[in-house]
Amino acid sequence: MGYKNTRECLDALEARGELVRIDASVDAHVEIGAIQRRVFQAGGPALLFNHVKGCRFPMAANIFGTRERVHFIFRDTIDMVERLMKLKLNPMELLRRPWKYLGAPVTGYHTMPRRVSSGPVMENETTISKLPQLVSWPMDGGGYVTLPQVYTEDPDNPGFGGSNMGMYRVQLSGNDYVPDEEIGLHYQIHRGIGHHHAQALRKGEPLKVNVFVGGAPAMTLAAVMPLPEGLAEIFFAGAMAGHRIPMIKREGGLPIPAQADFCICGTIVEGVEKPEGPFGDHLGYYSLAHDFPVLKVDKVYHRDDAVWPFTTVGRPPQEDTMFGQFIHELTADLVPSVFAGVHEVHAVDAAGVHPLLLAVGSERYVPYAEERQPQELLTNALGLLGNTQTSLSKYVLIAAREDMAGGASCHDIPGFFRHMLERVDLKRDLHFITRTTIDTLDYSGISLNQGSKLIFAAAGSVKRELGTELPSGIDLPRGFRDPQVFAPGILVIKGPKHRRKRDQQDPALDRLGDMLHTVRGIEKFPMIVVADDAAFTARDWDNFLWVTFTRSDPATDMYGVGGFTHAKHWGADKAVVVDARLKTYHAPPLDPDPEVEKRVDELGAKGGPLYGII
């Protein structure tokens, strides 16, 4: 059953032909991350770097780099975990098909961690500066742990049942951190560690934190799993691992997985915050330096044969995309039980996950109405914005299942956008929530953690024919040019460079809306996007989704062709205009280092270890 540690997993991947050893000397500063990204993009194997400059520990990457590899790693347990997920949805399934759940008691037994007195992870001690110092992007603020399992326990309810294990950003070096004594701990809003930290502050106590790296692959998966509050990730790890996770209980300290490769033990002390970042993040931009808690380092442990697993993040798709897809497979059937009336959700990876959520809900509030309009859908959407990780969504586009033809899905992005744009009533069906919390990593808002959200709902019959050819006679204000049809009903226009301050709208976009209002046929294009580079934005759906939804705040950056406000409700007569330009206050996009890319090319040349892969 399941792999107990990193070495077991890597050996199995190598035996299967799914791992390549890199014996050339590589640099953890930018180069190794560039290699991992290139191999991931090529659908390549896992990588084991045996010679990392200035570091004695080997590093492993791309372990979870393909859907097939993820399924192979968890092949012994995935079926039973999926069945148990469905059993939560429909308990009567156990009575109808009991033979499908013969392994359920064993899986339940595996969820309970096994207490042990010692283990391989405790064999050696080291210091933070001797750990691999991965710097993924040129402007990163220092070395980072990119696959951490950050473990805390509820100060009021210590023990495994009150634990949280999340994948929060850990900065090992750089900035103002005292070398080998302090590291940075960046956690976003709506994360379990935040509750534990708040309780520790209330009690006037330091919060103990352990950071695990490596070990059973199920521990890494559990750290990114969006479980309901109150369900400990360590229990899910045991179910996915196929064995009880052995945990070393330490007097006066938090437990440590016996099979982990590394463990950093420390405490967060009240009143000590230091700048953390910048860091190239999964929205495709740098998250900038901000004050975050400091973890005072007490001990750093590692096993004899320790390997440092890592990934790099950046504009999707990246390796973390595979986690998202796998989690969706496990949890898709649970959506209706978590969100009443919602049948399907799709957090769009190409748009950075949290900026765009597509959903299908029910519209049954007035079944006898001559024409359906969004009513229950708004309840559905507000539920999505009030629970779990979907609460971080910025744009929620939701359609009524009753209007969707058989087989239609919000995972068919072009088809879903067409469905929405054909049916939305722009005067009625746009609902804004302003000056609210947004994803910490999203810099499109009015301040850190603050911006707006939009519910974009559509129900009923088709209301318009969508245009597929550019309307004749388009006259644009000075600075706007290069209009082009991206998809049915969607225009992209190049705009002038943004020059406004944060939390200000741009009168130039109002002028654009006014001029477009007189264009015959513009009503066939209910969605108009203004971008810095129209050709790039309209090249494909990945570019369109990334530019449109990561570079705009709904309340600040949405304008109208015939826009109006009535009784605090905003709508548009003919079209909405989304300002998706890079703003003066946005974080910079991630750009690779050309010199580093040349060195990576050499590894892929004939005779190199990556020949035939990249």
XYZ file of C-alpha atoms in Angstrom:
614
model
C 0.000 0.000 0.000
C 1.048 3.640 -0.672
C 4.565 5.016 -0.491
C 5.897 5.741 2.985
C 8.584 8.225 1.966
C 10.088 10.174 -0.918
C 12.796 7.640 -1.777
C 10.256 4.814 -2.121
C 8.197 6.950 -4.487
C 11.190 8.049 -6.591
C 12.487 4.474 -6.869
C 9.091 3.311 -8.118
C 8.926 6.128 -10.655
C 12.422 5.313 -11.884
C 11.569 1.627 -12.282
C 8.575 2.679 -14.344
C 10.701 4.940 -16.563
C 9.088 8.051 -15.078
C 12.207 9.602 -13.524
C 15.407 11.074 -14.957
C 18.517 11.626 -12.857
C 20.375 14.861 -13.528
C 24.041 14.400 -12.598
C 25.168 17.726 -14.072
C 25.808 20.465 -11.527
C 22.800 22.803 -11.365
C 22.094 25.998 -9.476
C 19.110 26.275 -7.109
C 19.113 30.002 -7.904
C 16.644 30.344 -10.838
C 18.188 27.590 -13.008
C 16.698 24.529 -11.327
C 13.235 26.110 -11.304
C 13.491 26.946 -14.993
C 14.404 23.305 -15.710
C 11.399 22.045 -13.766
C 8.989 24.369 -15.574
C 10.305 23.439 -19.001
C 10.074 19.711 -18.273
C 6.556 20.096 -16.877
C 5.426 22.025 -19.965
C 6.805 19.198 -22.103
C 4.865 16.577 -20.137
C 8.194 15.134 -19.023
C 9.291 12.852 -16.182
C 10.068 13.443 -12.536
C 13.579 14.799 -11.978
C 16.236 13.966 -9.390
C 19.056 16.521 -9.217
C 22.011 14.803 -7.580
C 24.443 17.735 -7.623
C 23.044 21.062 -6.467
C 25.649 23.808 -6.246
C 26.554 24.679 -2.668
C 24.173 22.132 -1.136
C 24.710 18.547 -0.031
C 21.073 17.516 -0.426
C 19.644 16.227 -3.721
C 16.470 17.911 -4.967
C 13.496 16.248 -6.689
C 10.932 17.931 -8.931
C 7.963 17.251 -11.171
C 6.944 14.270 -9.036
C 3.280 15.180 -9.589
C 3.840 16.580 -13.094
C 1.269 14.543 -15.062
C -2.214 13.251 -14.337
C -1.034 9.714 -15.095
C 1.826 9.996 -12.595
C -0.465 11.271 -9.841
C -2.813 8.342 -10.448
C 0.110 5.921 -10.368
C 1.377 7.275 -7.043
C -2.055 6.907 -5.406
C -3.212 3.865 -7.394
C -3.738 1.706 -4.284
C -6.103 4.086 -2.519
C -7.772 6.424 -5.018
C -10.727 4.156 -5.799
C -11.688 3.622 -2.180
C -11.291 7.304 -1.275
C -13.479 8.265 -4.256
C -16.103 5.751 -3.123
C -16.070 7.116 0.408
C -16.499 10.629 -0.970
C -19.592 9.446 -2.857
C -20.816 7.633 0.244
C -20.939 10.965 2.070
C -23.172 12.214 -0.725
C -25.474 9.182 -0.639
C -25.203 6.957 2.496
C -27.788 4.531 1.073
C -25.185 3.543 -1.523
C -23.552 1.353 1.155
C -26.758 -0.655 1.568
C -27.309 -1.004 -2.181
C -23.758 -2.016 -3.123
C -21.977 -3.150 0.056
C -19.357 -5.118 -1.898
C -17.919 -1.839 -3.202
C -17.036 -0.755 0.343
C -15.435 -3.891 1.749
C -12.199 -1.944 2.270
C -13.878 1.027 3.937
C -13.192 -0.041 7.562
C -9.507 -0.502 6.710
C -9.358 2.916 5.070
C -11.011 4.413 8.134
C -8.433 2.712 10.338
C -5.627 4.207 8.236
C -6.858 7.729 8.916
C -5.672 7.587 12.514
C -1.986 8.551 12.861
C 0.239 6.026 14.638
C 2.257 7.376 17.564
C 5.916 6.325 17.553
C 8.888 7.240 19.723
C 11.371 7.982 16.943
C 11.979 7.659 13.221
C 14.346 8.353 10.308
C 13.635 12.096 10.247
C 15.287 12.494 13.661
C 18.601 10.936 12.592
C 20.356 14.259 11.909
C 20.227 17.945 12.747
C 21.219 20.792 10.443
C 20.645 24.523 9.978
C 18.389 26.546 7.689
C 21.317 27.857 5.621
C 22.379 24.317 4.730
C 18.976 23.468 3.252
C 18.375 23.907 -0.505
C 17.761 27.600 -1.192
C 15.364 27.443 -4.137
C 14.912 30.778 -5.902
C 12.402 30.187 -8.690
C 12.274 33.600 -10.386
C 14.833 36.410 -10.817
C 13.070 38.870 -8.490
C 12.274 36.389 -5.689
C 13.261 37.733 -2.277
C 15.226 34.658 -1.175
C 15.149 30.890 -0.894
C 11.725 29.279 -0.478
C 10.134 25.985 0.469
C 7.599 25.379 -2.302
C 6.116 22.037 -1.172
C 5.883 22.593 2.602
C 3.483 20.860 4.934
C 2.928 23.489 7.628
C 1.505 21.839 10.744
C -0.167 23.545 13.710
C -2.595 22.516 16.429
C -5.506 24.347 17.977
C -4.221 25.909 21.226
C -7.633 25.229 22.792
C -7.888 21.678 21.426
C -4.393 20.234 20.970
C -3.913 16.885 19.271
C -4.431 15.466 15.817
C -8.172 16.194 15.835
C -7.528 19.931 16.233
C -4.632 20.098 13.785
C -4.220 21.946 10.519
C -1.717 21.135 7.792
C -1.508 23.559 4.885
C 0.835 24.493 2.081
C 1.741 28.015 3.145
C 4.697 29.918 1.768
C 7.930 29.582 3.761
C 10.877 31.929 3.055
C 14.188 30.526 4.282
C 16.563 33.380 3.526
C 16.829 36.969 2.376
C 15.199 40.203 3.514
C 15.732 41.007 7.201
C 15.574 37.468 8.563
C 18.357 36.575 11.000
C 20.193 33.710 9.251
C 19.486 30.280 10.749
C 17.284 31.822 13.434
C 14.260 33.260 11.589
C 12.227 32.348 8.536
C 9.155 33.924 6.975
C 5.679 32.409 7.107
C 3.185 33.770 4.572
C -0.376 32.549 4.851
C -3.321 33.894 2.910
C -6.696 34.832 4.311
C -9.203 32.023 4.865
C -6.543 29.510 5.923
C -6.768 27.157 8.902
C -3.509 28.309 10.442
C -5.070 31.762 10.818
C -7.612 30.418 13.332
C -4.846 28.779 15.359
C -2.743 31.938 15.268
C -5.705 34.050 16.417
C -6.354 31.705 19.351
C -2.692 31.786 20.373
C -2.720 35.593 20.278
C -5.884 35.661 22.369
C -4.235 33.462 24.978
C -0.981 35.414 24.857
C 0.957 32.304 23.857
C 3.465 31.656 21.066
C 2.138 29.371 18.334
C 4.205 26.245 17.737
C 4.697 25.425 14.047
C 6.373 22.468 12.346
C 7.241 22.564 8.656
C 7.569 19.113 7.080
C 9.203 18.560 3.698
C 8.937 15.259 1.851
C 7.825 11.995 3.406
C 4.753 10.144 2.192
C 3.418 11.747 -1.023
C -0.030 11.646 0.597
C 1.174 14.241 3.115
C 1.923 16.695 0.307
C -1.478 16.076 -1.267
C -3.224 16.488 2.095
C -1.545 19.873 2.620
C -3.243 21.281 -0.518
C -6.581 19.509 -0.030
C -9.434 21.994 0.632
C -11.074 20.037 3.425
C -14.032 21.338 5.457
C -13.111 23.177 8.652
C -12.784 20.724 11.517
C -11.538 17.810 9.381
C -7.819 17.365 9.982
C -5.625 16.954 6.905
C -3.481 14.387 8.711
C -6.489 12.015 8.691
C -6.975 12.450 4.940
C -3.244 11.795 4.442
C -3.596 8.373 6.058
C -6.538 7.475 3.843
C -4.620 8.442 0.684
C -1.380 6.825 1.898
C -3.040 3.488 2.576
C -1.367 3.268 5.972
C -1.427 5.028 9.319
C 0.985 7.968 9.233
C 3.650 7.342 11.903
C 4.010 10.503 13.996
C 6.752 11.082 16.555
C 5.311 12.609 19.710
C 7.761 15.035 21.343
C 7.514 16.309 24.890
C 6.595 19.975 24.749
C 6.545 20.080 20.979
C 4.342 19.250 18.013
C 4.487 15.777 16.455
C 6.733 15.057 13.454
C 6.103 12.511 10.660
C 8.683 9.788 11.208
C 9.179 9.317 7.461
C 9.527 13.008 6.511
C 12.753 14.007 4.787
C 13.052 17.275 6.740
C 11.322 19.036 9.599
C 11.746 22.646 10.732
C 10.438 23.213 14.264
C 9.710 26.742 15.428
C 7.356 29.203 17.053
C 5.520 32.325 15.931
C 6.060 35.025 18.546
C 3.482 37.766 19.065
C 4.358 41.177 17.658
C 7.191 40.068 15.372
C 6.476 40.617 11.690
C 8.981 41.257 8.900
C 8.736 41.790 5.142
C 8.241 38.523 3.247
C 8.608 38.334 -0.538
C 8.665 39.112 -3.400
C 7.773 35.692 -4.751
C 6.695 34.560 -8.206
C 3.220 33.193 -7.633
C 0.542 31.092 -9.296
C -1.406 34.026 -10.769
C 1.574 34.647 -13.041
C 2.913 37.731 -11.234
C 5.191 38.499 -8.313
C 3.490 38.866 -4.979
C 5.332 41.785 -3.443
C 6.973 42.178 -0.039
C 4.561 42.650 2.870
C 4.869 42.171 6.607
C 4.034 38.623 7.702
C 4.700 36.573 10.850
C 8.235 35.419 11.603
C 8.922 31.823 12.600
C 11.662 31.556 15.220
C 13.606 28.390 14.376
C 14.230 25.935 17.209
C 15.435 22.771 15.410
C 15.985 21.481 11.870
C 15.959 17.692 11.410
C 16.585 15.458 8.412
C 16.877 11.774 7.593
C 20.085 10.121 6.316
C 18.877 9.752 2.728
C 16.965 13.035 2.646
C 15.698 14.394 -0.673
C 14.258 17.900 -1.005
C 11.065 17.777 -3.110
C 10.179 21.057 -4.763
C 8.086 22.651 -7.456
C 7.956 26.107 -8.951
C 4.855 28.188 -9.414
C 3.963 30.703 -12.057
C 1.351 31.450 -14.667
C -0.807 28.317 -15.080
C -0.611 25.605 -16.092
C 2.134 24.467 -13.719
C 2.665 21.369 -11.609
C 0.137 22.601 -9.038
C -2.449 22.374 -11.837
C -2.212 18.599 -11.459
C -3.159 18.899 -7.790
C -6.202 20.942 -8.750
C -7.340 18.442 -11.356
C -6.869 15.515 -8.991
C -8.749 17.248 -6.189
C -11.613 17.952 -8.604
C -11.764 14.258 -9.509
C -12.014 13.312 -5.843
C -14.580 15.924 -4.847
C -16.737 16.680 -7.912
C -19.617 14.497 -6.701
C -19.618 16.267 -3.320
C -20.433 19.709 -4.742
C -24.244 19.394 -4.377
C -23.906 18.247 -0.754
C -21.650 21.178 0.173
C -23.457 23.854 -1.856
C -27.215 23.336 -1.968
C -28.560 23.805 -5.486
C -25.134 23.869 -7.141
C -24.425 21.003 -9.535
C -21.004 21.799 -10.897
C -18.151 24.242 -10.282
C -14.966 25.018 -12.173
C -12.255 27.181 -10.613
C -10.485 28.111 -13.833
C -6.799 27.277 -13.660
C -5.866 29.379 -16.691
C -7.241 32.435 -14.873
C -5.207 31.731 -11.728
C -7.937 29.653 -9.972
C -9.463 32.189 -7.552
C -10.086 35.063 -10.008
C -12.700 33.115 -12.022
C -15.261 30.533 -10.901
C -17.746 29.034 -13.362
C -20.775 27.262 -11.928
C -24.020 25.542 -12.863
C -26.926 25.851 -10.424
C -30.661 25.336 -10.210
C -33.321 27.916 -10.991
C -36.537 26.572 -9.415
C -37.831 29.463 -7.327
C -40.652 30.414 -9.711
C -41.127 27.352 -11.946
C -44.414 28.665 -13.341
C -42.915 31.951 -14.572
C -43.237 32.584 -18.281
C -39.532 33.517 -18.483
C -36.856 32.241 -16.120
C -34.622 34.840 -14.501
C -31.777 34.454 -11.962
C -33.209 34.125 -8.475
C -32.174 30.810 -6.940
C -28.943 31.214 -8.908
C -28.118 34.263 -6.799
C -28.625 32.194 -3.635
C -26.344 29.538 -5.152
C -23.672 32.107 -5.993
C -23.790 33.717 -2.551
C -23.389 30.263 -1.043
C -20.271 29.715 -3.124
C -18.915 33.050 -1.913
C -19.661 32.168 1.701
C -18.029 28.756 2.071
C -14.702 26.942 1.667
C -12.069 28.069 -0.840
C -14.706 29.209 -3.357
C -15.248 32.197 -1.057
C -12.028 33.670 -2.502
C -13.505 33.759 -6.017
C -13.575 37.195 -7.668
C -15.788 36.650 -10.720
C -18.577 34.068 -10.344
C -20.320 33.208 -13.617
C -23.318 30.988 -12.950
C -25.891 29.507 -15.332
C -29.142 27.618 -14.782
C -28.953 23.875 -15.371
C -32.525 23.964 -16.657
C -31.353 25.988 -19.684
C -28.356 23.862 -20.560
C -28.576 21.261 -23.289
C -27.672 17.682 -22.443
C -23.970 17.248 -21.755
C -23.268 20.982 -21.470
C -20.755 21.772 -18.752
C -18.917 24.691 -17.205
C -15.732 22.779 -17.973
C -16.359 23.537 -21.663
C -15.145 27.117 -21.320
C -15.902 28.424 -24.846
C -19.349 26.806 -24.789
C -20.115 28.106 -21.312
C -19.151 31.688 -22.162
C -21.320 31.541 -25.270
C -24.250 30.209 -23.228
C -23.839 32.999 -20.662
C -23.446 35.839 -23.158
C -26.474 34.724 -25.158
C -28.715 34.820 -22.065
C -27.433 37.444 -19.639
C -29.539 40.540 -19.102
C -26.852 43.183 -18.637
C -29.316 45.606 -17.091
C -30.395 43.165 -14.384
C -27.999 40.240 -13.914
C -24.726 41.802 -12.737
C -24.395 41.889 -8.946
C -21.361 43.496 -7.307
C -19.981 43.073 -3.795
C -17.631 45.974 -3.179
C -14.793 46.582 -0.716
C -14.689 43.006 0.473
C -11.964 40.425 1.005
C -10.176 38.943 -2.001
C -7.272 36.559 -2.464
C -4.074 37.819 -0.806
C -2.141 37.124 -4.014
C -4.488 39.172 -6.228
C -3.147 42.702 -6.738
C -6.041 43.941 -8.858
C -7.999 45.220 -5.835
C -7.933 48.471 -3.930
C -5.470 47.215 -1.293
C -3.897 43.991 -0.038
C -6.691 41.459 0.634
C -9.389 43.980 -0.418
C -11.298 44.442 -3.645
C -14.639 43.476 -5.137
C -16.539 40.487 -6.458
C -19.073 40.074 -9.253
C -21.884 37.572 -9.620
C -22.693 37.281 -13.326
C -25.846 35.176 -13.606
C -27.768 33.991 -16.644
C -31.070 32.159 -16.958
C -33.912 31.815 -19.413
C -34.041 31.849 -23.174
C -31.555 33.269 -25.654
C -31.726 37.074 -25.614
C -29.312 38.019 -28.373
C -27.418 36.760 -31.376
C -23.687 36.928 -30.745
C -21.472 38.638 -33.285
C -18.658 36.807 -35.050
C -17.505 39.603 -37.366
C -16.248 43.030 -36.420
C -19.055 45.620 -36.684
C -18.502 48.092 -39.493
C -17.871 51.717 -38.691
C -16.218 51.281 -35.291
C -14.814 54.653 -34.212
C -12.531 54.530 -31.174
C -11.214 57.320 -28.923
C -7.612 58.367 -29.218
C -5.249 55.720 -27.823
C -7.604 52.789 -28.482
C -7.004 50.611 -31.532
C -6.721 47.126 -32.979
C -10.276 45.871 -32.253
C -10.697 42.183 -32.983
C -13.241 39.445 -32.450
C -11.915 36.880 -29.986
C -14.965 34.590 -29.736
C -18.701 34.896 -30.418
C -19.868 37.952 -28.511
C -16.399 38.972 -27.266
C -14.313 41.878 -28.586
C -10.742 42.685 -27.550
C -9.369 46.229 -28.017
C -5.877 47.567 -27.411
C -5.928 50.468 -24.951
C -3.460 53.186 -23.972
C -1.100 52.607 -21.066
C -2.843 52.843 -17.707
C -1.842 55.935 -15.703
C -4.413 56.219 -12.904
C -3.864 55.645 -9.195
C -5.225 52.729 -7.204
C -8.968 52.833 -6.426
C -9.694 55.227 -9.318
C -11.678 54.665 -12.471
C -10.409 55.884 -15.832
C -12.529 58.441 -17.755
C -10.975 57.169 -20.991
C -12.948 53.939 -20.594
C -16.152 55.937 -20.124
C -15.398 57.745 -23.393
C -14.840 54.396 -25.084
C -18.238 53.179 -23.884
C -19.919 56.370 -25.084
C -18.420 56.099 -28.579
C -19.219 52.399 -28.912
C -22.825 53.059 -27.952
C -23.456 54.564 -31.412
C -21.920 51.626 -33.316
C -24.533 49.572 -35.124
C -24.312 45.907 -34.075
C -22.248 46.486 -30.935
C -25.052 44.869 -28.920
C -23.961 41.549 -30.458
C -20.761 41.853 -28.408
C -21.926 42.017 -24.768
C -18.353 41.534 -23.510
C -15.572 43.922 -24.534
C -12.079 43.623 -23.058
C -9.471 46.383 -23.182
C -5.908 45.061 -22.951
C -2.343 46.292 -23.399
C -1.794 43.793 -26.222
C -4.952 42.857 -28.099
C -3.229 40.315 -30.338
C -1.706 38.471 -27.366
C -4.973 38.521 -25.413
C -7.005 37.222 -28.366
C -4.480 34.551 -29.363
C -6.179 31.752 -27.415
C -8.451 31.071 -24.461
C -5.587 30.673 -21.997
C -4.300 34.175 -22.778
C -7.780 35.681 -22.762
C -8.707 34.203 -19.384
C -5.383 35.084 -17.774
C -5.320 38.701 -18.946
C -9.021 39.453 -18.411
C -9.522 38.020 -14.940
C -6.146 38.502 -13.250
C -5.792 42.171 -14.299
C -9.219 43.498 -13.403
C -11.200 44.294 -10.283
C -14.941 44.067 -11.044
C -16.038 47.293 -9.340
C -13.079 49.443 -10.360
C -12.443 48.072 -13.836
C -15.872 47.448 -15.334
C -17.500 50.063 -17.548
C -20.532 50.026 -19.795
C -21.700 50.663 -23.307
C -24.749 52.482 -22.059
C -23.762 52.033 -18.425
C -26.099 53.314 -15.694
C -26.709 53.231 -11.953
C -30.220 52.997 -10.547
C -30.965 52.664 -6.818
C -27.361 51.524 -6.285
C -27.647 48.822 -8.942
C -25.249 49.040 -11.888
C -26.048 47.751 -15.356
C -25.332 48.320 -19.023
C -27.567 48.837 -22.008
C -25.545 47.045 -24.703
C -22.219 45.691 -23.387
C -19.804 45.614 -20.484
C -16.250 46.868 -20.947
C -13.570 45.204 -18.788
C -10.363 47.159 -18.275
C -7.795 44.337 -18.309
C -4.720 46.487 -18.765
C -1.795 46.184 -16.383
C -2.337 48.941 -13.837
C 0.210 51.280 -12.297
C -0.213 49.485 -8.958
C -0.160 45.885 -10.206
C 2.664 43.499 -9.392
C 4.950 42.767 -12.369
C 4.353 39.649 -14.494
C 6.816 36.785 -14.273
C 9.443 36.819 -17.014
C 12.167 34.172 -17.374
C 15.870 35.037 -17.398
C 17.119 34.621 -21.024
C 20.608 33.568 -19.910
C 19.204 30.880 -17.645
C 16.953 29.641 -20.438
C 20.039 29.226 -22.643
C 21.653 27.005 -19.993
C 18.480 24.928 -19.838
C 18.576 24.605 -23.630
C 22.040 23.082 -23.307
C 20.672 20.344 -21.043
C 18.137 19.547 -23.737
C 20.706 19.460 -26.556
C 21.953 16.188 -28.000
C 24.037 14.426 -25.387
C 22.398 16.336 -22.531
C 20.325 14.638 -19.791
C 17.124 16.258 -21.069
C 17.676 15.482 -24.756
C 14.383 14.392 -26.286
C 12.415 15.754 -23.314
C 12.599 19.537 -23.802
